[in-house]
Coordinates of N, CA and C in Angstrom, one line a residue:
Chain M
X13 N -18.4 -69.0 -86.8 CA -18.7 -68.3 -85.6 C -20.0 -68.8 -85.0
X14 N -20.1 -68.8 -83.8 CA -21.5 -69.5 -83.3 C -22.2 -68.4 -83.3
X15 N -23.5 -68.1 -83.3 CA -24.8 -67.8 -82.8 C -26.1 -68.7 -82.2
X16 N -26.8 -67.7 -82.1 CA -28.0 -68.6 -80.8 C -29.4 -67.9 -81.6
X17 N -30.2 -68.5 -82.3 CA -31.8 -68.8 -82.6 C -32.8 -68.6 -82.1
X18 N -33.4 -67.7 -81.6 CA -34.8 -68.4 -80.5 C -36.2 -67.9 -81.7
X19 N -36.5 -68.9 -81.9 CA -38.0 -68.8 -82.4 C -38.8 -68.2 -82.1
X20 N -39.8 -66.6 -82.3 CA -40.9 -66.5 -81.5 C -40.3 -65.7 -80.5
X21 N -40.3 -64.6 -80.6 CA -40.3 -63.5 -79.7 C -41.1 -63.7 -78.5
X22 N -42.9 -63.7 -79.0 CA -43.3 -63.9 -78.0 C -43.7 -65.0 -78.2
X23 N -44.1 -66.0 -76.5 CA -45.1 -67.1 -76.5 C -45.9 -66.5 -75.2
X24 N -47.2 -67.0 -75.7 CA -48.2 -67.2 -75.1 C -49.0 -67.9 -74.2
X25 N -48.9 -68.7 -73.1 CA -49.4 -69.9 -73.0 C -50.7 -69.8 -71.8
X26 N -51.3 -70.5 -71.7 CA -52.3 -70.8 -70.4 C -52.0 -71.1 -69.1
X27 N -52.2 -70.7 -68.0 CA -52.0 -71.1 -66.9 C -52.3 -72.9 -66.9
X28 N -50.8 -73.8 -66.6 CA -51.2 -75.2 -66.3 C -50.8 -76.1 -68.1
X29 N -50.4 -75.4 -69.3 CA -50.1 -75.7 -70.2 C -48.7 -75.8 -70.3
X30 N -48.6 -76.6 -71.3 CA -46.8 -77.1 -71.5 C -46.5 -75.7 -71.9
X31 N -44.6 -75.5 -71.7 CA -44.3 -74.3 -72.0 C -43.2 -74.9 -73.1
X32 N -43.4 -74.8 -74.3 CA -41.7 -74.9 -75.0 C -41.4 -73.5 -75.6
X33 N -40.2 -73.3 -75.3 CA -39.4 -72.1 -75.7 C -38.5 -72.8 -77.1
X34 N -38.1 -72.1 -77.9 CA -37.3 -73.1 -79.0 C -35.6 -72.0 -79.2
X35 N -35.1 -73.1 -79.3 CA -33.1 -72.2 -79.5 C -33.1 -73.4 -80.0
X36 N -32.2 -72.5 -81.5 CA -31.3 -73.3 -81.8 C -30.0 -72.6 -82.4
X37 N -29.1 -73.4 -82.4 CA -27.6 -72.8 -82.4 C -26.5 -73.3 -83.7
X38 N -25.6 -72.2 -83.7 CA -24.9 -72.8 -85.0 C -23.5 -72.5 -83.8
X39 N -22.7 -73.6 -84.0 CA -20.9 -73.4 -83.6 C -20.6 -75.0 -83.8
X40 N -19.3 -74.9 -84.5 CA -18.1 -75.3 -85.0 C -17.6 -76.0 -83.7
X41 N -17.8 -75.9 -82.8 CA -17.2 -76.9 -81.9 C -18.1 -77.4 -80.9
X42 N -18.2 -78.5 -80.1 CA -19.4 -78.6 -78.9 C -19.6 -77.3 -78.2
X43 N -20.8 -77.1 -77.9 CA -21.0 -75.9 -77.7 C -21.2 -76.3 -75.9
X44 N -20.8 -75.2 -74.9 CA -21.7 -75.1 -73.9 C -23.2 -74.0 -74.1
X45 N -24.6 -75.0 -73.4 CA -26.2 -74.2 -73.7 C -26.4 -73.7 -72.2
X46 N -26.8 -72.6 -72.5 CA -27.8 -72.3 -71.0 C -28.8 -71.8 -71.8
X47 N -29.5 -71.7 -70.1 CA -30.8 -70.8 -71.1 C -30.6 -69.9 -69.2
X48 N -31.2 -68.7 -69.5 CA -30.7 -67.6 -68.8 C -32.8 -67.3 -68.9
X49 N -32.9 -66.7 -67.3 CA -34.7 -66.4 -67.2 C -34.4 -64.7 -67.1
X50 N -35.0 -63.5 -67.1 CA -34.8 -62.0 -66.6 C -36.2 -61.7 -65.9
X51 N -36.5 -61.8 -65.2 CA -37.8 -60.9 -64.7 C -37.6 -59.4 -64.8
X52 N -38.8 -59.1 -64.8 CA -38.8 -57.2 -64.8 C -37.9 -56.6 -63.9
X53 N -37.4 -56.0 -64.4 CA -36.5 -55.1 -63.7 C -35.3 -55.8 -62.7
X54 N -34.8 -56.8 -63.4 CA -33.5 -57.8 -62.7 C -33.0 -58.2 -64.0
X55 N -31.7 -59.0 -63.0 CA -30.8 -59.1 -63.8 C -30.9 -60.6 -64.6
X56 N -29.8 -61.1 -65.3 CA -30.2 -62.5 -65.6 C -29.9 -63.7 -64.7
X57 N -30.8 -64.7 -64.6 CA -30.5 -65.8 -63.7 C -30.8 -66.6 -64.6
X58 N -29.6 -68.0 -64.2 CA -29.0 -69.2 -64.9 C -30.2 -70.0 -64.8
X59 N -31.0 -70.4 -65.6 CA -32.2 -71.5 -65.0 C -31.7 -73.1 -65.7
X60 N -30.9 -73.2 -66.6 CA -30.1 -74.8 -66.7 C -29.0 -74.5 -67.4
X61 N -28.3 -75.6 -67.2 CA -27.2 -75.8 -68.7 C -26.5 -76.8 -68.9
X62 N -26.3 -76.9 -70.1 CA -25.6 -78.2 -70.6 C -24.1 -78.3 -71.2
X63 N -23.6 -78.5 -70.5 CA -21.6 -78.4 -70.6 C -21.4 -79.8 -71.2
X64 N -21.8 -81.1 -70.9 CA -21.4 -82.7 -71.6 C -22.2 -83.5 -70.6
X65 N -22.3 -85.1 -71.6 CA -23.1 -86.2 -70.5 C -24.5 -86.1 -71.0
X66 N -25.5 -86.6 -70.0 CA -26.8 -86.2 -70.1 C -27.4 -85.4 -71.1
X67 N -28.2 -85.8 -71.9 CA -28.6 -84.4 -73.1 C -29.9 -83.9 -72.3
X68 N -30.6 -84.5 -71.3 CA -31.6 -83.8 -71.1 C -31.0 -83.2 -69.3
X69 N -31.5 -82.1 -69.9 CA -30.8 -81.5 -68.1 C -32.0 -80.9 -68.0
X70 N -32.2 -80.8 -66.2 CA -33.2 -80.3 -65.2 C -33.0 -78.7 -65.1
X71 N -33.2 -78.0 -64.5 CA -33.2 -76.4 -63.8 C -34.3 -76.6 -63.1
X72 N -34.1 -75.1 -62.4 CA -34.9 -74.8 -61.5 C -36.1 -74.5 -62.0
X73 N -36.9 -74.1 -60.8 CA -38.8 -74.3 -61.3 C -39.0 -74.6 -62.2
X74 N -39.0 -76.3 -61.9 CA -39.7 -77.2 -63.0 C -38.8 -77.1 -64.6
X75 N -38.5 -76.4 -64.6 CA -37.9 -76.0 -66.1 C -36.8 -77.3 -66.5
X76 N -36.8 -77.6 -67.9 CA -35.8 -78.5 -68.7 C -35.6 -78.4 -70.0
X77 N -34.4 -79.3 -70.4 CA -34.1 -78.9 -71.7 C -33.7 -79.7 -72.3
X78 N -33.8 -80.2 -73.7 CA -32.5 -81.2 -74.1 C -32.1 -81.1 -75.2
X79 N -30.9 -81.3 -75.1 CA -29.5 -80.9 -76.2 C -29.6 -82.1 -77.2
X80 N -30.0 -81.8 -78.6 CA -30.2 -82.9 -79.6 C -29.3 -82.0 -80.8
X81 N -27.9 -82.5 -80.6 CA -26.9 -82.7 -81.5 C -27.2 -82.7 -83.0
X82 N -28.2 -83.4 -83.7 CA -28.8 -83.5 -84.9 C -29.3 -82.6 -85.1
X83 N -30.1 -81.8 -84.3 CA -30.9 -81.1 -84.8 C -30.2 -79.5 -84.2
X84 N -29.2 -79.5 -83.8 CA -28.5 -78.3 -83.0 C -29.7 -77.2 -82.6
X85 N -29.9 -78.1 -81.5 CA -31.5 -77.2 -81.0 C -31.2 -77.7 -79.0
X86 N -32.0 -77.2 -78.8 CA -31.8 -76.7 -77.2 C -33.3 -76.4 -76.5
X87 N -34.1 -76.8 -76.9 CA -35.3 -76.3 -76.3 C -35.6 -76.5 -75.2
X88 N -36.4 -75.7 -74.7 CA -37.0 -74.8 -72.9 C -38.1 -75.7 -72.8
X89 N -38.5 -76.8 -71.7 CA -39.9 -77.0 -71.8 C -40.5 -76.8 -70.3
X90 N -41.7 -76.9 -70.0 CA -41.7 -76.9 -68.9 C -43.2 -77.5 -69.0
X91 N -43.6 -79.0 -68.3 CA -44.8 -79.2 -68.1 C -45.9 -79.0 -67.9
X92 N -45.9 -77.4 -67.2 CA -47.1 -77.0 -66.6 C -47.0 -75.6 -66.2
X93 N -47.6 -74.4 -67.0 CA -46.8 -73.1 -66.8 C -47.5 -72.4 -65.4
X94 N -46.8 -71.5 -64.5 CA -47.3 -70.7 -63.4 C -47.3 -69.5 -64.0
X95 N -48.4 -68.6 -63.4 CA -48.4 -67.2 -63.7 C -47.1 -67.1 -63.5
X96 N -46.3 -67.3 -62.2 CA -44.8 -67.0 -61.6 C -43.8 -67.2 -63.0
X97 N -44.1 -68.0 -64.0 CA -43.2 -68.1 -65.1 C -42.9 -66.5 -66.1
X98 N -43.9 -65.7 -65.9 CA -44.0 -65.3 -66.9 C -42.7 -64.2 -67.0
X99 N -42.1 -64.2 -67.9 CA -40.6 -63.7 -67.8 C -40.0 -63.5 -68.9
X100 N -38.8 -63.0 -69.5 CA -38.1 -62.9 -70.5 C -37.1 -64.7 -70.4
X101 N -37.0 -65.0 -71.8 CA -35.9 -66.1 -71.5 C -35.0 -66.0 -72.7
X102 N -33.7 -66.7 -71.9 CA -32.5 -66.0 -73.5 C -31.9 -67.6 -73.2
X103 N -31.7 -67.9 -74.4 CA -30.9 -69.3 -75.1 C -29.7 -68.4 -75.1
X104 N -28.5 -69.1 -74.6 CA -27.0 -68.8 -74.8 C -25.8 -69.7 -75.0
X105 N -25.4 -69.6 -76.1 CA -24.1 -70.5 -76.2 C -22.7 -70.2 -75.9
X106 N -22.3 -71.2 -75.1 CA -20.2 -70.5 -74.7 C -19.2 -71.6 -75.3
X107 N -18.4 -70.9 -76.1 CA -17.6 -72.3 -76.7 C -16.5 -72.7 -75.7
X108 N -16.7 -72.5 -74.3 CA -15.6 -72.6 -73.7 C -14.1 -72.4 -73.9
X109 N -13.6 -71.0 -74.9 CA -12.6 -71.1 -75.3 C -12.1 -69.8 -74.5
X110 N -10.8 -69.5 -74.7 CA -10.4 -68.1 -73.9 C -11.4 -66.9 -73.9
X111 N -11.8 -66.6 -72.8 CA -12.3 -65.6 -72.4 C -13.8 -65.9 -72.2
X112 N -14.2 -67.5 -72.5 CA -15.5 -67.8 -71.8 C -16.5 -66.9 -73.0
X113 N -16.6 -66.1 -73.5 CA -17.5 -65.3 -74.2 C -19.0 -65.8 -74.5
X114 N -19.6 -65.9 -73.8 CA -21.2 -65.9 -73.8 C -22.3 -65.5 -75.0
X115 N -22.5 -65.8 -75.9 CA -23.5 -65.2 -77.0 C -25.0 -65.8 -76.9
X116 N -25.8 -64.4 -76.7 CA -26.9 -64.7 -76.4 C -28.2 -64.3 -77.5
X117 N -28.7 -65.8 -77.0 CA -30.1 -65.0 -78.8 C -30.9 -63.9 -78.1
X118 N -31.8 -63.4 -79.0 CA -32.6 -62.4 -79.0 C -33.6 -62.4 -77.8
X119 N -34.2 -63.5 -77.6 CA -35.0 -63.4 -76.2 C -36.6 -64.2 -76.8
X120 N -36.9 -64.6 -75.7 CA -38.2 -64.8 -76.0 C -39.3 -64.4 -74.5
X121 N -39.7 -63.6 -74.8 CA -41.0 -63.2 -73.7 C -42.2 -63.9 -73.6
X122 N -42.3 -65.1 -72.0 CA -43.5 -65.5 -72.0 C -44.4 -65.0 -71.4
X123 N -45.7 -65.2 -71.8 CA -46.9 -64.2 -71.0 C -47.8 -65.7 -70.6
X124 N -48.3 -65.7 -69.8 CA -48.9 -66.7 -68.9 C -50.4 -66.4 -68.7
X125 N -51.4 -66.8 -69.9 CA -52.7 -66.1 -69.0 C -53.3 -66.9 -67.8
X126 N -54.5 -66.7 -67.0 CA -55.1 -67.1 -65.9 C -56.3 -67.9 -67.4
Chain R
X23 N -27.4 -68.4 -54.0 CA -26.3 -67.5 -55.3 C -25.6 -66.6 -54.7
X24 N -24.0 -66.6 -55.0 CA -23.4 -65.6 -55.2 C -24.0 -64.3 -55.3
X25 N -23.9 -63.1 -54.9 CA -24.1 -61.7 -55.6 C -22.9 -61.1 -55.9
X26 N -23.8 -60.2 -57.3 CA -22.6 -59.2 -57.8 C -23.5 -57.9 -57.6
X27 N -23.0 -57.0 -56.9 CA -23.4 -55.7 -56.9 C -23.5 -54.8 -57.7
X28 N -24.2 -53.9 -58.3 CA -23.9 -52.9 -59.7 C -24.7 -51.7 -59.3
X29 N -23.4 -50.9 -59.2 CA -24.3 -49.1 -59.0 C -23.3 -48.2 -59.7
X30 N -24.5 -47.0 -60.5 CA -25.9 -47.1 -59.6 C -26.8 -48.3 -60.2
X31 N -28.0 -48.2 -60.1 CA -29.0 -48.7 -60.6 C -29.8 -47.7 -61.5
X32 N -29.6 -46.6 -61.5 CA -29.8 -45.9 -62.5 C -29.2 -44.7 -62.8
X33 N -28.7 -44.6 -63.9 CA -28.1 -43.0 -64.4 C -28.6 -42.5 -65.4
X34 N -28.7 -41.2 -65.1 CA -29.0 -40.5 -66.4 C -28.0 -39.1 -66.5
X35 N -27.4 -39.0 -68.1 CA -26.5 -37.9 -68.1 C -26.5 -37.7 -69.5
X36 N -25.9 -36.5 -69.5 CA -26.2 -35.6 -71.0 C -25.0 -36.1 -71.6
X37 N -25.5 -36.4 -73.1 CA -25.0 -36.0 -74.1 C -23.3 -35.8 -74.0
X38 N -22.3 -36.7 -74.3 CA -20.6 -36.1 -74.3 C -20.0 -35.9 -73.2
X39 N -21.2 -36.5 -71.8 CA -20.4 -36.7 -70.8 C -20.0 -38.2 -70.1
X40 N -19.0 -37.9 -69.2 CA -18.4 -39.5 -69.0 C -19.6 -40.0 -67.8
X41 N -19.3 -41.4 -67.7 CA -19.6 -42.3 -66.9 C -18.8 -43.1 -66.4
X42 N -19.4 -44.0 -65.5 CA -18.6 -44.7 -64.7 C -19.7 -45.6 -64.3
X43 N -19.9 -47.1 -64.1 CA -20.2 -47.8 -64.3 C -19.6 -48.9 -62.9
X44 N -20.4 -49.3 -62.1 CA -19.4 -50.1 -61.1 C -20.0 -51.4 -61.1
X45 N -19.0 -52.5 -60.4 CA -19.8 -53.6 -60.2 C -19.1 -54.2 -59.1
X46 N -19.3 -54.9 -58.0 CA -18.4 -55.6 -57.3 C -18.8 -57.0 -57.8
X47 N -18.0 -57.7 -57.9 CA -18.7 -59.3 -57.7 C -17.6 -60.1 -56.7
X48 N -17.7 -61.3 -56.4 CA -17.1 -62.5 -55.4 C -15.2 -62.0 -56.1
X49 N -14.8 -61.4 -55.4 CA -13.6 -61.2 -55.4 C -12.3 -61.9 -55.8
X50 N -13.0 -63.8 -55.9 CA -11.9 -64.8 -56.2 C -11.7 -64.9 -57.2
X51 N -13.0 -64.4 -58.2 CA -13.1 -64.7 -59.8 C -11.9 -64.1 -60.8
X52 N -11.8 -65.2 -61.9 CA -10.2 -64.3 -62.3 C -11.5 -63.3 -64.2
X53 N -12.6 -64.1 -64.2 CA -13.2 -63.5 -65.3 C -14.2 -62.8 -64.7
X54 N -14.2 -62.1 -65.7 CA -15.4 -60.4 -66.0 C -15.5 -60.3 -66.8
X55 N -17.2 -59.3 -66.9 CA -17.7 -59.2 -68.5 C -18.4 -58.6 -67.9
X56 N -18.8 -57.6 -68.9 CA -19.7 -56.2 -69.3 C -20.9 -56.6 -70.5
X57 N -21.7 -56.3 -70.0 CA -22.8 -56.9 -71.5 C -24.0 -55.8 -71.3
X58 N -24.4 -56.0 -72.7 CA -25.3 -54.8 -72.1 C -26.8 -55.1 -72.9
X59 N -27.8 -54.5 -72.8 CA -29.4 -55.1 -74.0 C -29.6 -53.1 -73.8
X60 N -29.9 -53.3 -75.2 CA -30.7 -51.6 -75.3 C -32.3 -52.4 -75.3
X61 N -33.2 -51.1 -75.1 CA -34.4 -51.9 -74.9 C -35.0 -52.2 -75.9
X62 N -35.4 -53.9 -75.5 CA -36.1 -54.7 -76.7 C -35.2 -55.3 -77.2
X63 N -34.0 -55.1 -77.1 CA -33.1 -56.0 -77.8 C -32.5 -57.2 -77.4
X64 N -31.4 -57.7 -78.1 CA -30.6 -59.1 -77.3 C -29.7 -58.5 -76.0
X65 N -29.4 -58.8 -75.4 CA -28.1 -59.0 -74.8 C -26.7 -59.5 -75.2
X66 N -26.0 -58.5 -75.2 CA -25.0 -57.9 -76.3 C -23.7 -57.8 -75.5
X67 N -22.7 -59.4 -76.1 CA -21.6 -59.1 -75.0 C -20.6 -57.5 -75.5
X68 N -20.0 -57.4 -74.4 CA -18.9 -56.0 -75.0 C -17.7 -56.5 -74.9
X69 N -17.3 -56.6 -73.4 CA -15.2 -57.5 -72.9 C -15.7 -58.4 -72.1
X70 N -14.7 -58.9 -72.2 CA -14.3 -59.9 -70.6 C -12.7 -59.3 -70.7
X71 N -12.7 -59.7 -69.2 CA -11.4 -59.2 -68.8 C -10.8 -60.5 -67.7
X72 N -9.5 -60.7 -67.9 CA -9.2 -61.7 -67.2 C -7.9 -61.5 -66.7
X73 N -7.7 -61.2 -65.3 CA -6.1 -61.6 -64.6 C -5.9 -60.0 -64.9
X74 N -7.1 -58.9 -64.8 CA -6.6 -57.8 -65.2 C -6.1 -57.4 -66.2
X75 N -6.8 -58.0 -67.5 CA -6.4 -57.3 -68.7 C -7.6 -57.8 -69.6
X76 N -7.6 -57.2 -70.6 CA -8.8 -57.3 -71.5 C -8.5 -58.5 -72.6
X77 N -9.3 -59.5 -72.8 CA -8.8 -60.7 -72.7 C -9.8 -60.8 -74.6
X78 N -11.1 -60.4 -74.2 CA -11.8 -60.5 -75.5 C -12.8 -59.2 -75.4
X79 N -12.6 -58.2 -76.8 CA -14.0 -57.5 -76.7 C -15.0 -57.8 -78.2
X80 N -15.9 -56.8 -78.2 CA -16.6 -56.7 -79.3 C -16.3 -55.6 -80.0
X81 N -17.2 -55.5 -80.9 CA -17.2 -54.5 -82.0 C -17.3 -52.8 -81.6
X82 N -18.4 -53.9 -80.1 CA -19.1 -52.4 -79.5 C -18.9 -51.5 -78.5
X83 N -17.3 -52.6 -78.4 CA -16.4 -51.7 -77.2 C -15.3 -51.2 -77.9
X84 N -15.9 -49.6 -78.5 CA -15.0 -49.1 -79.5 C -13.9 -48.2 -78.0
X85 N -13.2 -47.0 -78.7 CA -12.5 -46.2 -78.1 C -12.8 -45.3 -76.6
X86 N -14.0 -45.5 -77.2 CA -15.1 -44.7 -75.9 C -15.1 -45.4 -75.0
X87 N -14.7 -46.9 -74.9 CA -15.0 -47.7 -73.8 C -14.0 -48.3 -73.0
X88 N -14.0 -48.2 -71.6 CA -12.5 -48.8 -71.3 C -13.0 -49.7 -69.7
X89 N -12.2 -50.6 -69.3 CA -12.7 -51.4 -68.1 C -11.2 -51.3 -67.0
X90 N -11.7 -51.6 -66.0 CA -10.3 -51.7 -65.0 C -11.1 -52.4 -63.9
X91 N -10.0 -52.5 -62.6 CA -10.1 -53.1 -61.6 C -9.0 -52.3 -60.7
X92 N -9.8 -51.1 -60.6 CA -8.9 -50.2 -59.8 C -7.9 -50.8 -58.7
X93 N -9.1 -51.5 -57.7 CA -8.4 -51.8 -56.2 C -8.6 -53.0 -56.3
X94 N -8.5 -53.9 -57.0 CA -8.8 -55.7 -57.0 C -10.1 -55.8 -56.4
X95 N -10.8 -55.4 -56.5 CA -12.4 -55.3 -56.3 C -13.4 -55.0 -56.8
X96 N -13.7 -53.8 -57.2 CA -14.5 -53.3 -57.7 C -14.0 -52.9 -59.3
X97 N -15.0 -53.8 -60.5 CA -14.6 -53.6 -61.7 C -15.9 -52.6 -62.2
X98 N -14.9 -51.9 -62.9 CA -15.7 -50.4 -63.5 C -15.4 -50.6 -64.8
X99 N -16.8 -50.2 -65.4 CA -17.0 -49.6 -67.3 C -16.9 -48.0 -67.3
X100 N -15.8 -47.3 -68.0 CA -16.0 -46.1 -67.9 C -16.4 -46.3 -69.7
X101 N -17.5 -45.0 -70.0 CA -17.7 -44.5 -70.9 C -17.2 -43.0 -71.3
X102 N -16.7 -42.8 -72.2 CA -15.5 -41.6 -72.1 C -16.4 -40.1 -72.4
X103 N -17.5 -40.6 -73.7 CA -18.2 -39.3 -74.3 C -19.4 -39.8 -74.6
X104 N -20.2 -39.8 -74.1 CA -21.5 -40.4 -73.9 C -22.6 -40.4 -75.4
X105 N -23.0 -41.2 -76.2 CA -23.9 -40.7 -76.9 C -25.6 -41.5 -77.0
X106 N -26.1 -41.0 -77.8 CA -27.8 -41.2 -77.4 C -28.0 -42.7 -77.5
X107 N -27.4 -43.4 -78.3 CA -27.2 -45.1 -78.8 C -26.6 -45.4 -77.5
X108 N -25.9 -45.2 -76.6 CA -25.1 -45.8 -75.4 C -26.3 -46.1 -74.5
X109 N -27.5 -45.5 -74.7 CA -28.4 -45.7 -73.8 C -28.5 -47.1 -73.2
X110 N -28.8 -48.0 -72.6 CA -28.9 -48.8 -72.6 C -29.3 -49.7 -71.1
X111 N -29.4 -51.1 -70.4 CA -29.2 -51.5 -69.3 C -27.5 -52.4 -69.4
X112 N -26.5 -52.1 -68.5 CA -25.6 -52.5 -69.0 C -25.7 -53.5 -67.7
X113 N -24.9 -54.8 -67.9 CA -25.1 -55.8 -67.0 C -23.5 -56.5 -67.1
X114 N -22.9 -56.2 -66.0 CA -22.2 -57.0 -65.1 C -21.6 -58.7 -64.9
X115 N -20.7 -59.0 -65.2 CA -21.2 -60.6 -64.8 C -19.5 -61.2 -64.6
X116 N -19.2 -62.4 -64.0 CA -18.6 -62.8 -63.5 C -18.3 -64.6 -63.9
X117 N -17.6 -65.0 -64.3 CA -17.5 -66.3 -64.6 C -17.6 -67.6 -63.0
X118 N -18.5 -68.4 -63.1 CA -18.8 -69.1 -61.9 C -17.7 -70.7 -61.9
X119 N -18.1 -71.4 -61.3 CA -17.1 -72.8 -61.4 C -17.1 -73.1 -62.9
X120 N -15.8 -73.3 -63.2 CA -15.1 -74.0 -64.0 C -15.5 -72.6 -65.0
X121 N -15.9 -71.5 -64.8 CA -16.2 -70.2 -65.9 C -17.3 -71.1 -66.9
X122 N -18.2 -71.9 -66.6 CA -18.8 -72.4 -67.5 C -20.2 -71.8 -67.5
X123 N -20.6 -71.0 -66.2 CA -21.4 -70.0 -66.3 C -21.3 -68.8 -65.6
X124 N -22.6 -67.6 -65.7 CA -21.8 -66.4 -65.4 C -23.0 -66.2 -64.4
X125 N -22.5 -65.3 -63.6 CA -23.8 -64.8 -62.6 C -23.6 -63.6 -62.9
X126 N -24.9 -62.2 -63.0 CA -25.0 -61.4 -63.3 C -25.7 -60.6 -62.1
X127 N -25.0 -59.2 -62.6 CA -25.3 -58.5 -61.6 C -27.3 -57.9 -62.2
X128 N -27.9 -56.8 -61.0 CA -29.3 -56.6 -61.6 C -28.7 -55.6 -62.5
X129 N -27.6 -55.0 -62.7 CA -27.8 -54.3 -64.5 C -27.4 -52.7 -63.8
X130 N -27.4 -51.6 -64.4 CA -27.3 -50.3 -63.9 C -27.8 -49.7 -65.9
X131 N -29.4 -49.3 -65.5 CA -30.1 -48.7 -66.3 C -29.4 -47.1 -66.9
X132 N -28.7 -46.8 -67.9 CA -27.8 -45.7 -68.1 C -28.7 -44.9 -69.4
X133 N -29.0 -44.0 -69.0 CA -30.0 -42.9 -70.0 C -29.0 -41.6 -70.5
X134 N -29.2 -41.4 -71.8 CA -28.3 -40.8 -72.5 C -29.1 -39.6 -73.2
X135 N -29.1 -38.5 -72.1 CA -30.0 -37.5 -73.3 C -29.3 -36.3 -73.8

């Protein structure tokens, strides 16, 4: 059965500091990765994902990730963090099989100081 | 983006009573799914439902729980007898191109006292 990993409940980082978020995943078949952002009081929005092809994929605000098969890991990076980042993030794997079923790790909450 | 609508946005109701749960999303979609996070926790799938039937659930969509698509529109989570553990934000979502991702509704915050 797959599951999804996230290291680190919380991270911490500085305004203008690299941001890595860490997932990693266990499934028996190629997995489809997103990583899913929540702000307070909203719902979840898609910020990348990786279905085949390219292991490093882009998302929105600045955000990226890349899919390293050896290491069945998926990590969130992001060059340079904005207060605007600071948010819940969930790593989620879909084995693309009937019924699409989505499993999502625990979360990780970044906090962004000034 | 797409929206999926979910009301209410917040309920609160006693103890052993039902609910009802709505969502509309983009009307073409043939997948649905109910997921829910109690607070602090993961986000927790429950069904998907597809082509109007319940296609895959969890553990946590015991007897109490049931989904439909009354009028080909609007898909509803009823909860039959409400208890304090049901508490939860339950979240809405819809399978996007190719169902390889899901767009989610903002959630309908459900308080169980």
């Amino acid at each position: 059965a797959q599951s999804v990993t996230q290291l680190g409940s919380h991270v911490s980082v500085s305004e203008g500091a690299l941001v890595l978020l860490r997932c990693n995943y266990s499934s028996s078949v190629p997995p489809y990765l997103f990583w899913y952002v929540q702000y307070p009081n909203q719902g979840l929005q898609l910020l990348l994902k990786y279905t085949t092809g390219a292991t490093l994929v882009k998302g929105i605000n600045g955000f990226e990730a890349e899919f390293k098969k050896s290491e069945t890991s998926f990590h969130l990076t992001k060059p340079s963090a904005h207060m605007s980042d600071a948010a819940e993030y969930f790593c989620a794997v879909n084995l693309n099989t009937g019924g699409f079923k989505t499993i999502f790790g625990a979360g990780t909450r970044l906090f962004v100081k000034a | 983006e797409p929206e999926v609508t979910q009301t209410p946005s917040h309920q609160v109701t006693q103890m052993g009573q039902e609910v009802i749960l709505r969502c509309v999303p983009i009307s073409n979609h043939l997948y649905f799914y109910w997921y829910r996070q109690i607070l602090g926790q993961k986000v927790e799938f429950l069904v998907s439902f597809y082509n109007n039937e319940i296609s895959e659930k969890s553990e946590i969509f015991d007897d109490q729980f049931s989904v439909e698509r009354p009028d080909g529109s609007n898909f509803t989570l009823k909860i039959r007898s409400t208890k304090l553990e049901d508490s939860a934000m339950y979240f809405c979502a819809y399978g996007g191109d190719s169902n390889e991702k899901l767009f989610f509704g903002s959630g309908t915050q459900l308080s169980v006292l």
